[in-house]
């Protein structure tokens, strides 16, 4: 039998998401319970959205959780490189195979034509997708266009009738009509592969035996299986895990729940508890235990025990479990050690000291000046936001707009926070003092404190986001309709 090899294949395009850790955990348990390997592959073919910082954050956050991998960009392995941006030649070579056997074709359609096509399909209420226009080009036409250096992409051919049938290891047989499957672009005009193409080529070359991934990829699986067929390769087995959900059952999103792994680190959860909690998402131990380690989960792992009902990521349950770990797994000395590690983490204290040194006379002043740095949600109420020239709705607007601005910062640092807020105050035509007032209350809990910009810079986006959102809720919240209006206003600014 072939060795079991699984992979986790995040795209480094933002904060390290709990969904990535969840998928990594199940892949790791599956591989290790079969004495196999887990591969970490970085899918960074989207040049504009991928970043080195994000890749580092993903690796740091998985390491923090103890979700180590057996092969990956940092530790290498037999099947590297493990970063797709370093595999361009491999993709070029493989696309040529598909062009040669005529299962892929060059498409010279302009973005404008594609846009018009789409608009027409929307109007006619037909399935949107490419209409096969360039399939009709003769070899001579193609040669001429290439000679003239016309920009083009490479698409895969897709049958126009029948169904794609495949077996999902958790869901049984799935059938998707081919008419619903687009003639997917495999190579973009810049010569870089799309996710679908690079993912299949790499899964094959890295000898991945089982693909365990989120259910959002089910509809892409026909394209992937077709590519295996075109290459005449044996496909891996597919398992589509249920998506994590917010308590209201919608897909887990940072609007409703903190989704960055670092949020949980910075809030002072223990990594063992977070991993244990992720293990409870759709999975139960055969003996029904709720508290278990990765090792115990691996020992008992049977993927058929995964249940498909959308698992709810519930912070109260996580709090309960984390409390249990604190009490049951750490003696007092270990707790002190962990606590100090957390408090000093992220260089928080180091960054804080020069800022408060000028203002304190004795250590006990620290609490009133910077206690908020070590808290989760602050104890604030709507009356704290009373201000001589701002009403509640203006405060909510400032908080919401600031939140959007903060989320647009790619690499978080003090200067960027300051610049974004200053620009926003100007765009909103407000005095900076008034503008900063609701931010002071939301982030520090007080109208007067150390600089709120410094505070935000040190706290980081995850905690800032949670506090701004909490402040908006405290002020009565923003309805869906109001949010739409604010979005419009924000975009016009
Ligand atoms: N890069 C994809 C992602 O970001 C991987 C999907 C897959 O596992 O096939 O989720």
Tab-separated table of N, CA and C in Angstrom, residues 169-232:
chain	number	residue	atom	x	y	z
A	169	UNK	N	-14.964	10.675	0.787
A	169	UNK	CA	-14.767	9.731	1.891
A	169	UNK	C	-15.696	9.957	3.068
A	170	UNK	N	-16.284	11.160	3.161
A	170	UNK	CA	-17.191	11.443	4.275
A	170	UNK	C	-18.638	11.518	3.821
A	171	UNK	N	-18.841	11.844	2.555
A	171	UNK	CA	-20.198	12.150	2.089
A	171	UNK	C	-20.766	11.121	1.129
A	172	UNK	N	-19.944	10.149	0.749
A	172	UNK	CA	-20.418	9.161	-0.221
A	172	UNK	C	-20.354	9.711	-1.636
A	173	UNK	N	-21.212	9.196	-2.513
A	173	UNK	CA	-21.132	9.596	-3.915
A	173	UNK	C	-21.691	11.005	-4.122
A	174	UNK	N	-20.947	11.804	-4.882
A	174	UNK	CA	-21.401	13.162	-5.205
A	174	UNK	C	-21.485	13.262	-6.723
A	175	UNK	N	-22.535	13.910	-7.196
A	175	UNK	CA	-22.698	14.030	-8.635
A	175	UNK	C	-22.892	15.507	-8.975
A	176	UNK	N	-22.082	16.001	-9.874
A	176	UNK	CA	-22.199	17.416	-10.275
A	176	UNK	C	-22.246	17.475	-11.807
A	177	UNK	N	-23.283	18.097	-12.368
A	177	UNK	CA	-23.378	18.156	-13.842
A	177	UNK	C	-22.223	18.972	-14.437
A	178	UNK	N	-21.666	18.466	-15.533
A	178	UNK	CA	-20.524	19.165	-16.154
A	178	UNK	C	-20.894	20.573	-16.621
A	179	UNK	N	-22.167	20.778	-16.981
A	179	UNK	CA	-22.524	22.138	-17.467
A	179	UNK	C	-22.289	23.190	-16.384
A	180	UNK	N	-22.248	22.750	-15.140
A	180	UNK	CA	-22.010	23.732	-14.066
A	180	UNK	C	-20.522	24.046	-13.887
A	181	UNK	N	-19.678	23.318	-14.614
A	181	UNK	CA	-18.234	23.480	-14.400
A	181	UNK	C	-17.645	24.341	-15.515
A	182	UNK	N	-16.957	25.382	-15.113
A	182	UNK	CA	-16.404	26.336	-16.072
A	182	UNK	C	-15.132	25.784	-16.737
A	183	UNK	N	-14.855	26.291	-17.931
A	183	UNK	CA	-13.585	25.934	-18.583
A	183	UNK	C	-12.499	26.766	-17.910
A	184	UNK	N	-12.109	26.268	-16.798
A	184	UNK	CA	-11.266	26.983	-15.847
A	184	UNK	C	-9.937	27.459	-16.446
A	185	UNK	N	-9.550	28.674	-16.098
A	185	UNK	CA	-8.214	29.137	-16.470
A	185	UNK	C	-7.201	28.356	-15.630
A	186	UNK	N	-6.212	27.800	-16.302
A	186	UNK	CA	-5.169	27.053	-15.586
A	186	UNK	C	-3.903	27.877	-15.443
A	187	UNK	N	-3.645	28.680	-16.500
A	187	UNK	CA	-2.465	29.557	-16.469
A	187	UNK	C	-2.929	30.959	-16.800
A	188	UNK	N	-2.485	31.910	-15.997
A	188	UNK	CA	-2.888	33.288	-16.246
A	188	UNK	C	-1.961	33.907	-17.301
A	189	UNK	N	-2.312	35.106	-17.737
A	189	UNK	CA	-1.518	35.696	-18.822
A	189	UNK	C	-0.100	36.041	-18.346
A	190	UNK	N	0.098	36.127	-17.033
A	190	UNK	CA	1.458	36.394	-16.544
A	190	UNK	C	2.294	35.113	-16.445
A	191	UNK	N	1.715	33.986	-16.907
A	191	UNK	CA	2.477	32.741	-16.904
A	191	UNK	C	2.415	32.005	-15.573
A	192	UNK	N	1.647	32.538	-14.624
A	192	UNK	CA	1.532	31.849	-13.333
A	192	UNK	C	0.282	30.978	-13.313
A	193	UNK	N	0.363	29.864	-12.609
A	193	UNK	CA	-0.787	28.948	-12.587
A	193	UNK	C	-1.888	29.477	-11.675
A	194	UNK	N	-3.098	28.997	-11.875
A	194	UNK	CA	-4.157	29.296	-10.916
A	194	UNK	C	-4.114	28.230	-9.825
A	195	UNK	N	-4.887	28.467	-8.783
A	195	UNK	CA	-4.950	27.522	-7.672
A	195	UNK	C	-5.232	26.100	-8.162
A	196	UNK	N	-6.264	25.945	-9.004
A	196	UNK	CA	-6.712	24.605	-9.404
A	196	UNK	C	-5.584	23.792	-10.052
A	197	UNK	N	-4.860	24.464	-10.912
A	197	UNK	CA	-3.826	23.751	-11.657
A	197	UNK	C	-2.640	23.399	-10.757
A	198	UNK	N	-2.135	24.406	-10.054
A	198	UNK	CA	-0.950	24.183	-9.219
A	198	UNK	C	-1.261	23.152	-8.135
A	199	UNK	N	-2.472	23.238	-7.581
A	199	UNK	CA	-2.878	22.353	-6.503
A	199	UNK	C	-2.866	20.880	-6.948
A	200	UNK	N	-3.394	20.621	-8.139
A	200	UNK	CA	-3.445	19.238	-8.625
A	200	UNK	C	-2.041	18.727	-8.966
A	201	UNK	N	-1.296	19.560	-9.684
A	201	UNK	CA	0.060	19.136	-10.063
A	201	UNK	C	0.871	18.821	-8.801
A	202	UNK	N	0.764	19.701	-7.815
A	202	UNK	CA	1.561	19.497	-6.601
A	202	UNK	C	1.076	18.309	-5.783
A	203	UNK	N	-0.228	18.157	-5.666
A	203	UNK	CA	-0.718	16.992	-4.907
A	203	UNK	C	-0.181	15.712	-5.534
A	204	UNK	N	-0.155	15.684	-6.864
A	204	UNK	CA	0.365	14.481	-7.511
A	204	UNK	C	1.871	14.329	-7.260
A	205	UNK	N	2.625	15.405	-7.553
A	205	UNK	CA	4.088	15.277	-7.444
A	205	UNK	C	4.536	15.079	-5.993
A	206	UNK	N	3.755	15.601	-5.064
A	206	UNK	CA	4.122	15.436	-3.641
A	206	UNK	C	3.543	14.144	-3.070
A	207	UNK	N	2.970	13.353	-3.952
A	207	UNK	CA	2.444	12.022	-3.585
A	207	UNK	C	1.419	12.074	-2.452
A	208	UNK	N	0.537	13.070	-2.551
A	208	UNK	CA	-0.518	13.192	-1.544
A	208	UNK	C	-1.548	12.081	-1.790
A	209	UNK	N	-1.814	11.304	-0.769
A	209	UNK	CA	-2.727	10.166	-0.951
A	209	UNK	C	-4.160	10.520	-0.564
A	210	UNK	N	-4.317	11.446	0.392
A	210	UNK	CA	-5.646	11.809	0.876
A	210	UNK	C	-5.739	13.334	0.975
A	211	UNK	N	-6.734	13.887	0.308
A	211	UNK	CA	-6.940	15.337	0.380
A	211	UNK	C	-8.083	15.584	1.367
A	212	UNK	N	-7.739	16.167	2.497
A	212	UNK	CA	-8.757	16.469	3.504
A	212	UNK	C	-8.834	17.991	3.582
A	213	UNK	N	-9.950	18.551	3.136
A	213	UNK	CA	-10.032	20.010	3.065
A	213	UNK	C	-11.463	20.444	3.337
A	214	UNK	N	-11.685	21.767	3.348
A	214	UNK	CA	-12.996	22.304	3.695
A	214	UNK	C	-14.035	22.041	2.617
A	215	UNK	N	-15.298	22.021	3.030
A	215	UNK	CA	-16.358	21.674	2.078
A	215	UNK	C	-16.544	22.714	0.981
A	216	UNK	N	-15.944	23.902	1.160
A	216	UNK	CA	-16.087	24.909	0.100
A	216	UNK	C	-15.407	24.473	-1.193
A	217	UNK	N	-14.608	23.404	-1.136
A	217	UNK	CA	-13.904	22.952	-2.340
A	217	UNK	C	-14.629	21.839	-3.080
A	218	UNK	N	-15.787	21.421	-2.590
A	218	UNK	CA	-16.493	20.308	-3.253
A	218	UNK	C	-16.759	20.625	-4.722
A	219	UNK	N	-17.240	21.837	-4.979
A	219	UNK	CA	-17.596	22.171	-6.358
A	219	UNK	C	-16.383	22.317	-7.278
A	220	UNK	N	-15.196	22.384	-6.711
A	220	UNK	CA	-13.997	22.443	-7.550
A	220	UNK	C	-13.470	21.053	-7.858
A	221	UNK	N	-13.940	20.068	-7.107
A	221	UNK	CA	-13.369	18.732	-7.249
A	221	UNK	C	-13.531	18.159	-8.674
A	222	UNK	N	-14.670	18.383	-9.367
A	222	UNK	CA	-14.739	17.879	-10.752
A	222	UNK	C	-13.592	18.391	-11.633
A	223	UNK	N	-13.260	19.665	-11.494
A	223	UNK	CA	-12.133	20.197	-12.289
A	223	UNK	C	-10.850	19.450	-11.941
A	224	UNK	N	-10.674	19.224	-10.663
A	224	UNK	CA	-9.438	18.578	-10.226
A	224	UNK	C	-9.369	17.141	-10.757
A	225	UNK	N	-10.500	16.436	-10.653
A	225	UNK	CA	-10.508	15.044	-11.118
A	225	UNK	C	-10.288	14.968	-12.623
A	226	UNK	N	-10.831	15.943	-13.334
A	226	UNK	CA	-10.649	15.967	-14.781
A	226	UNK	C	-9.169	16.167	-15.126
A	227	UNK	N	-8.515	17.012	-14.353
A	227	UNK	CA	-7.083	17.225	-14.599
A	227	UNK	C	-6.300	15.926	-14.367
A	228	UNK	N	-6.650	15.202	-13.300
A	228	UNK	CA	-5.987	13.902	-13.086
A	228	UNK	C	-6.178	12.999	-14.302
A	229	UNK	N	-7.395	13.037	-14.835
A	229	UNK	CA	-7.681	12.187	-15.983
A	229	UNK	C	-6.836	12.629	-17.191
A	230	UNK	N	-6.786	13.936	-17.431
A	230	UNK	CA	-6.012	14.445	-18.565
A	230	UNK	C	-4.531	14.060	-18.465
A	231	UNK	N	-4.041	14.022	-17.226
A	231	UNK	CA	-2.626	13.654	-17.046
A	231	UNK	C	-2.437	12.133	-16.964
A	232	UNK	N	-3.572	11.443	-16.863
A	232	UNK	CA	-3.525	10.000	-16.665
A	232	UNK	C	-2.840	9.652	-15.330
